[in-house]
Coordinates of C-alpha atoms in Angstrom, one line a residue:
L1 CA 2.7 37.1 -7.6
P2 CA 5.2 37.3 -4.8
P3 CA 4.8 34.4 -2.4
P4 CA 2.6 35.1 0.7
G5 CA 4.8 36.3 3.5
G6 CA 7.4 37.5 1.0
P7 CA 8.8 40.9 0.7
G8 CA 5.8 42.1 -1.3
D9 CA 3.2 40.7 1.1
P10 CA 2.0 43.2 3.7
A11 CA 0.6 40.3 5.8
G12 CA 4.0 38.6 6.1
Q13 CA 5.8 39.1 9.4
A14 CA 9.4 38.5 10.3
L15 CA 9.9 35.7 12.8
P16 CA 12.7 35.2 15.3
V17 CA 14.9 32.2 14.3
E18 CA 17.9 30.4 15.8
S19 CA 20.2 27.7 14.6
R20 CA 20.8 25.0 17.2
P21 CA 23.3 22.2 17.3
F22 CA 21.8 19.0 15.9
A23 CA 24.4 16.5 14.6
S24 CA 27.9 16.6 13.2
Y25 CA 26.3 16.9 9.8
G26 CA 23.8 19.7 10.2
S27 CA 22.1 22.0 12.6
A28 CA 18.5 22.5 13.4
L29 CA 16.6 25.7 12.4
H30 CA 14.2 26.7 15.1
I31 CA 11.5 29.2 14.1
N32 CA 9.3 30.9 16.8
L33 CA 5.7 31.3 15.6
P34 CA 3.7 34.2 16.9
Q35 CA 1.1 31.8 18.2
A36 CA 0.7 28.1 18.5
P37 CA -0.7 26.8 15.1
R38 CA -3.9 24.7 15.0
A39 CA -3.8 21.1 13.7
G40 CA -4.3 21.2 10.0
Q41 CA -3.6 24.9 9.6
L42 CA -1.6 25.9 6.5
L43 CA 1.5 27.9 7.3
T44 CA 3.6 29.6 4.7
L45 CA 7.2 30.2 5.6
L46 CA 9.7 32.1 3.5
I47 CA 13.2 31.3 4.4
D48 CA 16.0 33.3 2.9
Y49 CA 19.1 31.2 2.9
E50 CA 22.4 30.5 1.0
A51 CA 23.9 27.1 0.5
G52 CA 26.7 25.5 -1.3
E53 CA 29.4 24.5 1.2
G54 CA 27.9 21.3 2.6
P55 CA 28.5 17.7 1.6
G56 CA 25.2 17.3 -0.3
V57 CA 26.2 19.8 -3.0
C58 CA 29.2 18.6 -5.1
W59 CA 31.2 21.1 -7.2
L60 CA 33.4 19.5 -9.8
S61 CA 36.3 21.2 -11.5
P62 CA 36.5 20.7 -15.3
E63 CA 39.1 17.9 -14.8
Q64 CA 36.7 15.9 -12.7
T65 CA 34.3 15.7 -15.6
A66 CA 34.4 13.5 -18.7
G67 CA 34.7 16.5 -21.1
K68 CA 37.3 18.3 -19.0
Q69 CA 36.2 21.6 -20.4
K70 CA 33.6 23.1 -18.0
P71 CA 32.7 22.8 -14.3
Y72 CA 29.8 20.7 -13.1
M73 CA 27.6 20.7 -10.1
Y74 CA 25.3 18.0 -8.7
T75 CA 23.5 17.2 -5.5
Q76 CA 23.3 13.9 -3.7
G77 CA 20.6 13.8 -1.0
Q78 CA 20.6 10.2 0.3
A79 CA 20.7 9.6 3.1
V80 CA 20.8 12.9 5.1
L81 CA 22.8 15.3 2.8
N82 CA 20.0 17.5 1.4
R83 CA 19.9 19.5 4.6
S84 CA 23.1 21.2 3.2
F85 CA 21.2 22.0 -0.1
F86 CA 18.0 23.6 1.3
P87 CA 16.2 23.8 4.7
C88 CA 14.0 20.7 5.0
F89 CA 12.5 18.1 7.2
D90 CA 15.5 15.8 6.3
T91 CA 13.9 12.5 7.1
P92 CA 12.3 9.9 4.9
S93 CA 9.2 9.9 7.1
V94 CA 8.0 13.3 5.6
K95 CA 6.9 13.6 2.0
F96 CA 6.1 16.7 0.0
T97 CA 5.8 18.1 -3.6
Y98 CA 8.2 20.8 -4.7
S99 CA 8.9 23.4 -7.4
A100 CA 12.1 25.2 -8.2
T101 CA 13.3 28.0 -10.5
V102 CA 17.0 27.6 -11.4
K103 CA 19.0 30.3 -13.2
V104 CA 22.3 29.1 -14.7
P105 CA 25.1 30.7 -16.8
E106 CA 25.0 30.5 -20.6
G107 CA 26.3 27.2 -21.9
F108 CA 24.9 25.2 -19.0
T109 CA 21.8 23.2 -18.6
A110 CA 19.9 22.4 -15.3
V111 CA 17.9 19.2 -14.7
M112 CA 16.1 18.0 -11.6
S113 CA 14.2 15.0 -10.3
A114 CA 10.8 16.6 -11.3
T115 CA 7.7 15.6 -13.3
S116 CA 7.9 18.7 -15.4
W117 CA 10.8 20.7 -16.9
E118 CA 10.6 24.0 -18.8
K119 CA 13.3 26.2 -20.2
Q120 CA 12.5 30.0 -20.0
K121 CA 14.4 33.0 -21.2
D122 CA 17.7 34.1 -19.5
N123 CA 18.8 30.4 -19.2
T124 CA 16.3 29.9 -16.4
F125 CA 14.7 26.5 -15.8
V126 CA 11.4 25.8 -14.0
F127 CA 10.7 22.5 -12.4
K128 CA 7.7 20.9 -10.7
M129 CA 7.4 17.6 -8.9
S130 CA 3.7 16.9 -8.6
Q131 CA 3.9 13.7 -6.5
P132 CA 4.9 13.8 -2.9
I133 CA 8.5 12.5 -2.2
P134 CA 10.9 12.5 0.7
S135 CA 13.7 15.1 0.9
Y136 CA 16.4 12.7 -0.1
L137 CA 15.0 12.3 -3.6
I138 CA 15.2 16.0 -4.6
A139 CA 18.2 16.4 -6.9
L140 CA 19.7 19.0 -9.2
V141 CA 22.4 18.9 -11.8
V142 CA 24.0 21.8 -13.7
G143 CA 26.5 21.1 -16.3
D144 CA 27.4 21.0 -20.0
I145 CA 24.8 18.3 -20.7
V146 CA 22.7 17.2 -23.7
S147 CA 20.0 14.6 -24.2
A148 CA 18.8 12.0 -26.7
D149 CA 15.6 10.1 -26.8
V150 CA 15.8 6.3 -26.2
G151 CA 12.1 5.4 -25.7
P152 CA 8.6 6.8 -25.7
R153 CA 9.0 8.2 -22.1
S154 CA 12.8 8.1 -21.7
R155 CA 15.8 10.0 -22.7
V156 CA 19.5 9.8 -21.7
W157 CA 21.3 12.9 -20.5
A158 CA 25.1 13.1 -20.6
E159 CA 28.1 15.3 -21.4
P160 CA 28.3 15.8 -25.2
C161 CA 31.3 13.5 -25.4
L162 CA 29.3 10.6 -23.9
I163 CA 25.9 11.1 -25.4
E164 CA 26.4 8.8 -28.5
A165 CA 27.7 5.9 -26.3
A166 CA 24.8 6.5 -23.9
K167 CA 22.2 6.4 -26.6
K168 CA 23.6 3.3 -28.2
E169 CA 23.8 1.4 -24.9
Y170 CA 20.2 2.2 -23.8
D171 CA 18.2 2.7 -27.0
G172 CA 15.0 0.7 -26.6
V173 CA 15.9 -1.2 -23.4
I174 CA 14.4 1.1 -20.8
E175 CA 10.9 0.8 -22.1
E176 CA 11.1 -2.9 -22.1
F177 CA 12.1 -2.9 -18.3
L178 CA 9.4 -0.3 -17.5
V179 CA 6.7 -2.4 -19.2
V180 CA 7.6 -5.5 -17.3
G181 CA 7.8 -3.5 -14.0
E182 CA 4.3 -2.2 -14.6
K183 CA 3.0 -5.6 -15.4
L184 CA 4.4 -6.9 -12.1
F185 CA 4.0 -4.0 -9.6
G186 CA 1.3 -1.7 -11.1
P187 CA 1.3 1.7 -12.9
Y188 CA 4.5 3.7 -13.2
V189 CA 3.4 7.0 -11.6
W190 CA 6.3 9.3 -12.4
G191 CA 5.6 10.1 -16.0
R192 CA 9.1 10.1 -17.5
Y193 CA 12.0 7.8 -16.8
D194 CA 15.2 9.6 -17.8
I195 CA 18.8 8.6 -17.1
L196 CA 21.6 11.0 -16.4
F197 CA 25.1 9.7 -16.9
M198 CA 27.2 11.4 -14.2
P199 CA 30.9 12.4 -14.3
P200 CA 33.3 9.6 -13.4
S201 CA 33.7 10.8 -9.8
F202 CA 30.1 10.0 -9.0
P203 CA 30.4 7.7 -6.0
F204 CA 27.4 5.3 -6.6
G205 CA 26.3 2.9 -9.2
G206 CA 23.0 4.7 -9.5
M207 CA 20.8 7.0 -7.5
E208 CA 17.1 6.5 -8.0
N209 CA 16.0 10.2 -8.2
P210 CA 12.4 10.1 -9.5
C211 CA 12.0 10.8 -13.2
L212 CA 15.7 11.2 -13.5
T213 CA 18.0 8.3 -12.3
F214 CA 21.6 9.3 -11.9
V215 CA 24.1 6.6 -12.9
T216 CA 27.8 6.1 -13.1
P217 CA 29.4 6.3 -16.5
C218 CA 30.9 2.8 -15.6
L219 CA 27.6 1.4 -17.0
L220 CA 28.7 2.4 -20.5
A221 CA 30.4 -1.0 -21.1
G222 CA 29.8 -0.8 -24.8
D223 CA 28.0 -4.2 -24.9
R224 CA 24.9 -3.6 -22.7
S225 CA 26.4 -6.0 -20.2
L226 CA 25.6 -3.8 -17.2
V227 CA 22.1 -2.8 -17.9
D228 CA 20.8 -4.7 -14.9
V229 CA 21.9 -1.8 -12.7
I230 CA 19.2 0.2 -14.5
I231 CA 16.7 -2.5 -13.6
H232 CA 17.6 -2.0 -10.0
E233 CA 17.0 1.8 -10.2
I234 CA 13.8 1.3 -12.2
S235 CA 12.5 -1.0 -9.5
H236 CA 12.9 1.8 -7.0
S237 CA 10.1 3.6 -8.8
W238 CA 7.8 1.3 -6.8
F239 CA 9.9 0.3 -3.8
G240 CA 11.7 3.2 -2.2
N241 CA 10.3 6.1 -4.1
L242 CA 6.6 5.2 -3.9
V243 CA 6.6 3.1 -0.7
T244 CA 9.5 4.5 1.5
N245 CA 11.2 3.4 4.7
A246 CA 10.1 5.8 7.4
T247 CA 13.5 5.5 9.1
W248 CA 17.0 4.8 7.7
G249 CA 17.3 2.1 10.4
E250 CA 14.9 0.0 8.2
F251 CA 16.6 0.7 4.9
W252 CA 15.9 -2.9 3.9
L253 CA 12.3 -1.9 3.1
N254 CA 13.7 0.2 0.3
E255 CA 16.6 -2.1 -0.8
G256 CA 15.5 -5.6 0.0
F257 CA 12.2 -5.2 -1.8
T258 CA 14.1 -3.4 -4.7
M259 CA 16.5 -6.3 -5.0
Y260 CA 13.6 -8.7 -5.1
A261 CA 11.8 -6.6 -7.7
Q262 CA 14.9 -6.2 -9.8
R263 CA 15.3 -10.0 -9.9
R264 CA 11.7 -10.5 -10.8
I265 CA 12.1 -8.2 -13.8
S266 CA 15.4 -9.8 -14.7
T267 CA 13.8 -13.3 -14.6
E268 CA 11.1 -12.1 -17.0
V269 CA 13.6 -10.5 -19.3
Y270 CA 16.7 -12.7 -19.1
G271 CA 15.4 -16.0 -17.6
L272 CA 15.9 -17.7 -14.3
P273 CA 19.4 -19.2 -14.7
Y274 CA 21.0 -15.8 -15.4
T275 CA 19.1 -14.1 -12.6
C276 CA 20.1 -16.8 -10.2
L277 CA 23.7 -16.3 -11.2
E278 CA 23.5 -12.6 -10.6
A279 CA 21.9 -13.3 -7.2
A280 CA 24.7 -15.7 -6.4
T281 CA 27.1 -12.8 -7.0
G282 CA 25.1 -10.8 -4.6
R283 CA 25.2 -13.6 -2.0
A284 CA 29.0 -13.7 -2.4
L285 CA 29.2 -10.0 -1.6
L286 CA 27.1 -10.5 1.5
R287 CA 29.4 -13.4 2.6
Q288 CA 32.5 -11.2 2.0
H289 CA 30.9 -8.4 4.0
M290 CA 29.9 -10.6 6.9
D291 CA 33.3 -12.3 7.0
A292 CA 34.9 -8.8 7.1
T293 CA 32.7 -7.5 9.9
G294 CA 32.0 -10.7 11.8
E295 CA 28.4 -12.1 11.5
D296 CA 27.3 -10.8 14.8
H297 CA 28.2 -7.2 14.0
P298 CA 25.1 -5.0 14.9
L299 CA 25.0 -3.7 11.3
N300 CA 24.2 -7.2 10.1
K301 CA 20.6 -6.9 11.3
L302 CA 17.8 -5.7 9.1
R303 CA 16.6 -3.4 11.8
V304 CA 19.6 -1.3 12.6
V305 CA 19.6 1.0 15.6
I306 CA 21.2 4.1 14.3
E307 CA 21.1 6.0 17.6
P308 CA 24.0 5.6 20.1
G309 CA 22.7 4.2 23.4
G310 CA 20.2 2.1 21.6
Q311 CA 17.0 4.1 22.0
R312 CA 14.6 4.1 19.1
V313 CA 13.8 7.6 18.1
S314 CA 10.3 7.9 16.6
E315 CA 9.1 9.9 13.6
G316 CA 11.9 8.9 11.3
F317 CA 14.4 11.3 12.9
S318 CA 16.4 8.2 13.5
F319 CA 19.7 10.0 13.1
F320 CA 18.7 12.4 15.8
L321 CA 21.6 11.7 18.1
G322 CA 24.5 11.9 15.7
V323 CA 25.3 8.6 14.0
N324 CA 25.3 9.3 10.3
P325 CA 23.2 6.8 8.5
D326 CA 25.6 7.0 5.5
D327 CA 28.2 5.3 7.7
T328 CA 25.9 2.3 8.1
Y329 CA 25.8 1.6 4.4
N330 CA 26.6 -2.1 3.6
E331 CA 25.3 -5.2 1.8
T332 CA 23.0 -6.4 4.6
P333 CA 19.8 -4.4 3.7
Y334 CA 20.2 -5.3 0.1
E335 CA 21.0 -9.0 0.2
K336 CA 19.8 -10.1 3.6
G337 CA 16.7 -8.0 2.8
Y338 CA 16.3 -9.8 -0.5
C339 CA 16.5 -13.1 1.4
F340 CA 13.7 -12.0 3.8
V341 CA 11.4 -10.9 1.0
S342 CA 12.2 -14.3 -0.8
Y343 CA 11.3 -16.0 2.5
L344 CA 7.9 -14.3 2.5
A345 CA 7.4 -15.5 -1.1
H346 CA 8.4 -19.0 0.0
L347 CA 5.8 -18.9 2.8
V348 CA 3.2 -18.0 0.2
G349 CA 4.5 -20.8 -2.1
N350 CA 3.0 -19.4 -5.3
Q351 CA 4.8 -16.8 -7.4
S352 CA 1.7 -15.2 -9.0
K353 CA 0.0 -14.9 -5.6
F354 CA 3.1 -13.2 -4.2
D355 CA 3.3 -10.9 -7.3
A356 CA -0.3 -10.0 -6.6
F357 CA 0.6 -9.3 -3.0
L358 CA 3.4 -6.9 -4.0
Q359 CA 1.0 -5.0 -6.3
A360 CA -1.5 -4.7 -3.4
Y361 CA 1.3 -3.6 -1.0
V362 CA 2.4 -0.9 -3.4
N363 CA -1.2 0.2 -3.9
R364 CA -1.9 0.2 -0.1
F365 CA 1.2 2.3 0.9
K366 CA 1.9 4.4 -2.2
F367 CA 3.2 7.9 -1.4
Q368 CA 3.6 6.9 2.3
S369 CA 6.6 6.2 4.5
I370 CA 6.2 3.0 6.5
T371 CA 7.9 0.7 9.0
A372 CA 8.7 -3.0 8.9
D373 CA 5.8 -3.5 11.3
D374 CA 3.4 -2.0 8.7
T375 CA 4.9 -4.2 5.9
L376 CA 4.7 -7.4 7.9
G377 CA 1.3 -6.5 9.4
F378 CA -0.1 -6.0 5.9
F379 CA 1.5 -9.3 4.7
L380 CA -0.3 -11.2 7.5
E381 CA -3.6 -9.3 6.9
Y382 CA -3.4 -10.1 3.1
F383 CA -2.7 -13.8 3.8
P384 CA -5.0 -14.6 6.8
E385 CA -4.4 -18.3 6.4
L386 CA -0.7 -17.7 7.0
K387 CA -1.4 -15.5 9.9
E388 CA -3.6 -18.3 11.4
K389 CA -0.7 -20.8 10.9
G390 CA 1.5 -18.4 12.9
V391 CA 4.2 -18.1 10.2
D392 CA 5.6 -15.0 12.0
S393 CA 6.9 -17.2 14.8
I394 CA 8.2 -20.4 13.2
P395 CA 11.2 -21.4 15.4
G396 CA 14.5 -20.2 13.8
F397 CA 12.6 -18.1 11.2
E398 CA 10.7 -15.7 13.5
F399 CA 10.0 -12.3 11.8
D400 CA 11.5 -10.8 15.0
R401 CA 14.7 -12.8 14.5
W402 CA 14.9 -11.7 10.8
L403 CA 14.7 -8.1 11.9
N404 CA 16.6 -8.0 15.2
T405 CA 19.2 -10.8 15.2
P406 CA 22.5 -10.1 13.3
G407 CA 24.0 -12.7 11.1
W408 CA 23.6 -14.9 8.1
P409 CA 20.0 -15.0 6.7
P410 CA 18.0 -18.0 8.3
Y411 CA 16.6 -18.8 4.8
L412 CA 18.4 -18.6 1.4
P413 CA 16.4 -18.8 -1.8
D414 CA 17.2 -21.7 -4.1
L415 CA 19.6 -20.5 -6.7
S416 CA 20.2 -23.9 -8.3
P417 CA 18.7 -22.9 -11.7
G418 CA 21.9 -20.9 -12.0
Q419 CA 24.0 -24.1 -11.7
Q420 CA 24.0 -24.7 -15.5
L421 CA 26.0 -21.4 -15.7
M422 CA 27.9 -21.8 -12.4
R423 CA 29.2 -25.3 -12.9
P424 CA 31.4 -24.6 -15.9
A425 CA 32.7 -21.5 -14.1
D426 CA 33.5 -23.5 -10.9
E427 CA 35.2 -26.2 -12.9
L428 CA 37.3 -23.7 -14.8
A429 CA 38.4 -21.9 -11.6
E430 CA 39.4 -25.3 -10.2
L431 CA 41.6 -25.9 -13.2
W432 CA 43.3 -22.6 -12.9
A433 CA 44.0 -23.1 -9.1
A434 CA 45.8 -26.4 -9.7
D435 CA 49.5 -26.8 -9.2
G436 CA 50.4 -28.1 -12.6
L437 CA 48.1 -26.4 -15.1
N438 CA 46.2 -28.8 -17.3
M439 CA 46.2 -26.6 -20.4
E440 CA 44.4 -29.1 -22.5
A441 CA 41.4 -29.1 -20.2
I442 CA 41.6 -25.3 -19.9
E443 CA 41.7 -24.8 -23.7
A444 CA 38.7 -27.1 -24.1
V445 CA 36.5 -24.5 -22.2
D446 CA 35.1 -21.8 -24.5
I447 CA 34.3 -18.7 -22.6
T448 CA 33.5 -16.5 -25.6
G449 CA 29.7 -16.8 -25.0
W450 CA 29.8 -16.1 -21.2
R451 CA 27.9 -13.0 -20.2
T452 CA 29.1 -10.6 -17.5
Y453 CA 27.8 -12.4 -14.4
Q454 CA 29.1 -15.7 -15.5
L455 CA 32.6 -14.2 -15.9
V456 CA 32.1 -12.3 -12.6
Y457 CA 31.2 -15.6 -10.9
F458 CA 34.3 -17.3 -12.4
L459 CA 36.6 -14.4 -11.2
D460 CA 35.0 -14.5 -7.7
R461 CA 35.9 -18.2 -7.5
V462 CA 39.5 -17.5 -8.7
L463 CA 39.8 -14.7 -6.1
Q464 CA 38.6 -17.1 -3.3
K465 CA 41.3 -19.6 -4.3
S466 CA 44.0 -16.9 -4.5
P467 CA 46.9 -16.7 -4.2
L468 CA 47.2 -19.2 -7.0
P469 CA 50.4 -21.2 -7.6
E470 CA 53.3 -19.2 -9.0
G471 CA 52.8 -18.1 -12.6
N472 CA 49.1 -19.2 -13.0
V473 CA 47.6 -15.7 -12.9
K474 CA 50.1 -14.5 -15.5
R475 CA 49.0 -17.3 -17.8
L476 CA 45.4 -16.6 -17.1
S477 CA 45.8 -13.0 -18.0
K478 CA 47.4 -13.9 -21.3
M479 CA 44.8 -16.5 -22.1
Y480 CA 41.8 -14.3 -21.5
P481 CA 42.4 -10.7 -22.7
K482 CA 38.6 -10.5 -22.8
I483 CA 38.9 -10.4 -19.0
S484 CA 42.3 -8.9 -18.2
T485 CA 41.9 -6.0 -20.6
S486 CA 38.1 -5.5 -20.2
Q487 CA 36.5 -2.1 -20.0
N488 CA 33.6 -3.6 -18.0
A489 CA 33.9 -2.1 -14.5
E490 CA 32.6 -5.3 -12.8
L491 CA 35.3 -7.4 -14.5
R492 CA 37.9 -4.7 -13.9
L493 CA 37.2 -4.7 -10.2
R494 CA 37.6 -8.4 -9.9
W495 CA 40.7 -8.5 -12.1
C496 CA 42.3 -5.8 -10.0
Q497 CA 41.5 -7.7 -6.8
I498 CA 43.1 -10.9 -8.3
V499 CA 46.2 -8.9 -9.4
L500 CA 46.6 -7.6 -5.8
K501 CA 45.9 -10.9 -4.0
N502 CA 48.5 -12.6 -6.2
N503 CA 51.1 -9.8 -6.1
L504 CA 51.2 -9.6 -9.9
E505 CA 53.3 -6.5 -9.9
A506 CA 53.4 -6.4 -13.7
E507 CA 49.7 -5.5 -13.7
Y508 CA 49.6 -3.0 -10.7
S509 CA 49.3 -0.3 -13.3
K510 CA 45.8 -1.7 -14.1
V511 CA 44.7 -1.1 -10.5
K512 CA 46.0 2.5 -10.7
D513 CA 44.3 3.1 -14.1
F514 CA 41.0 1.8 -12.8
L515 CA 41.1 4.0 -9.7
H516 CA 42.0 7.0 -11.8
S517 CA 39.2 6.4 -14.3
Q518 CA 36.3 6.4 -11.8
G519 CA 35.4 7.0 -8.2
K520 CA 32.5 4.7 -7.5
Q521 CA 32.5 3.7 -3.8
K522 CA 31.7 0.0 -4.5
Y523 CA 34.8 -0.3 -6.7
T524 CA 37.1 2.1 -4.9
L525 CA 36.9 0.9 -1.2
P526 CA 37.5 -2.8 -1.8
L527 CA 40.6 -2.1 -3.9
Y528 CA 42.1 0.2 -1.2
R529 CA 41.3 -2.5 1.5
A530 CA 43.1 -5.1 -0.7
M531 CA 46.1 -2.8 -1.2
W532 CA 46.3 -1.9 2.5
G533 CA 46.0 -5.5 3.5
G534 CA 48.7 -6.6 1.1
S535 CA 52.5 -6.1 0.8
E536 CA 54.7 -3.1 1.3
A537 CA 54.5 -2.6 -2.5
T538 CA 50.7 -2.5 -2.6
R539 CA 50.6 -0.2 0.4
A540 CA 52.8 2.2 -1.4
L541 CA 50.6 1.9 -4.5
A542 CA 47.6 2.8 -2.3
M543 CA 49.2 5.9 -1.0
E544 CA 50.5 7.0 -4.3
T545 CA 47.1 6.4 -6.1
F546 CA 45.1 8.1 -3.3
S547 CA 47.3 11.2 -3.3
A548 CA 46.9 11.6 -7.1
T549 CA 43.1 10.9 -7.2
A550 CA 41.8 12.3 -3.9
P551 CA 40.7 15.6 -5.4
Q552 CA 38.5 13.8 -7.9
L553 CA 36.7 11.7 -5.3
H554 CA 33.4 12.4 -3.6
V555 CA 34.1 13.8 0.0
N556 CA 32.5 10.7 1.6
V557 CA 34.6 8.3 -0.4
Q558 CA 37.7 10.4 0.4
N559 CA 36.9 10.0 4.1
Y560 CA 36.4 6.3 3.8
V561 CA 39.6 5.8 2.0
K562 CA 41.5 7.9 4.6
K563 CA 40.1 5.7 7.3
I564 CA 41.3 2.5 5.4
L565 CA 44.7 4.1 5.0
G566 CA 44.9 5.2 8.6
L567 CA 44.9 8.9 7.7
G568 CA 42.0 9.9 10.0
G569 CA 38.8 10.6 8.1
A570 CA 35.4 9.0 8.7
E571 CA 34.9 7.6 12.2

């Protein structure tokens, strides 16, 4: 049946439309209805449109893929990019179900963030998402991709050359995380949980598109050492996808709760010491970010005013006046948000009671978009004894201060259980920063059993103490090939930063290789900042690397790098 109002529907009538300026990243489609609609009346609009040029739709040439044989296309909706993919209410405050029919050329497969997926004749794929989601979570990929089962409700998707590695890395682990998540936060409502390994130019670690998380191929470390990124994306199944921030100015409702949930699952699976160590790494990133911007920078609040001029715009259209929410992306909503959720747990004082609150919170607001006032109002309603005590206005820890005052979190959760893993790393970093190296003491420390975050913590300490005395880094590199030649992206990032901070020219090629191998924003921007803030030689390295790799980077990342290198680009 043709859709009502479609070409075959005699009742359909053409409507006058106009496109009006809206923001630098989109225009508003105004449709004049024949008469004013009644509240609750169902309208069916058929919009004939063409898309493909905008920033939300990424077209990759074969050389930007892992297989280098065929082109690839993917969409990235968060925060406000899906308006360049299809006409929509591009705000997280509006949720809807969707269906799509996608016809692709022979030799290609289409996948979407949908609850059902069916291949029909003529290489046509039909998708349905039966749960309401905000526009930014609709995603499409078309490429030379194949899949392999890794659990009862999970499969991995990847280019053929990566599928074996993906299956090996994730076989059996996803179900374990899902089961723990369900135990803590309530039923997993999305049916399947599949993972799609993206081409190397994908700018993010992961994107929590429902039913089908997109992740960077950097997660294929070969030793399961980076699976905690998947725990983060799985946690979004409850926080972000099910209960969603109504405006991008309160992004911490998505990310702060997800960081908390991720660390709850990690504690259940890997234990408290390791989780505290990972959280300490996160805290170090927040510290770096706040040192770089200055603590009182307006972005270092949990409630960010995204509109110029400071007026709050209601209804989630909080990017109404032209500041792109993507340009406000930083560590604060993640790590300061995590500290605020941890503070709420601290006020409750009992983990299982707080876990029960989180389940009730998800159940109360599922499939809705909410504000921080809704969240905190529900918290006080759920714990009337805390409301009575006036916990929202304890001097120095007022909820209002958490939300509206920039700067370092007023409360930091206790990460001391991580000390048993941190102490040896701290001591080893001290040894390597000394003027005369005590090789006997250094050789007495065995790092073969250290897991990723213990090594990351060690390298962060070395980076803080850099530049080290002449020759130390060279010896460190030789002593620990496990670190200096690692394929683990988290270790590679830190090693490259150490190489640059210590002007270890002999290993500049590692920086170049790493930036050629992937285009993840979190790895790319810090390295360009380090190169640009360094010597003439590192500045030249930055320019040379960027001119060679720019075509394979996501357009946003290209712009951010241009800005760092003073080449114009993102304002």
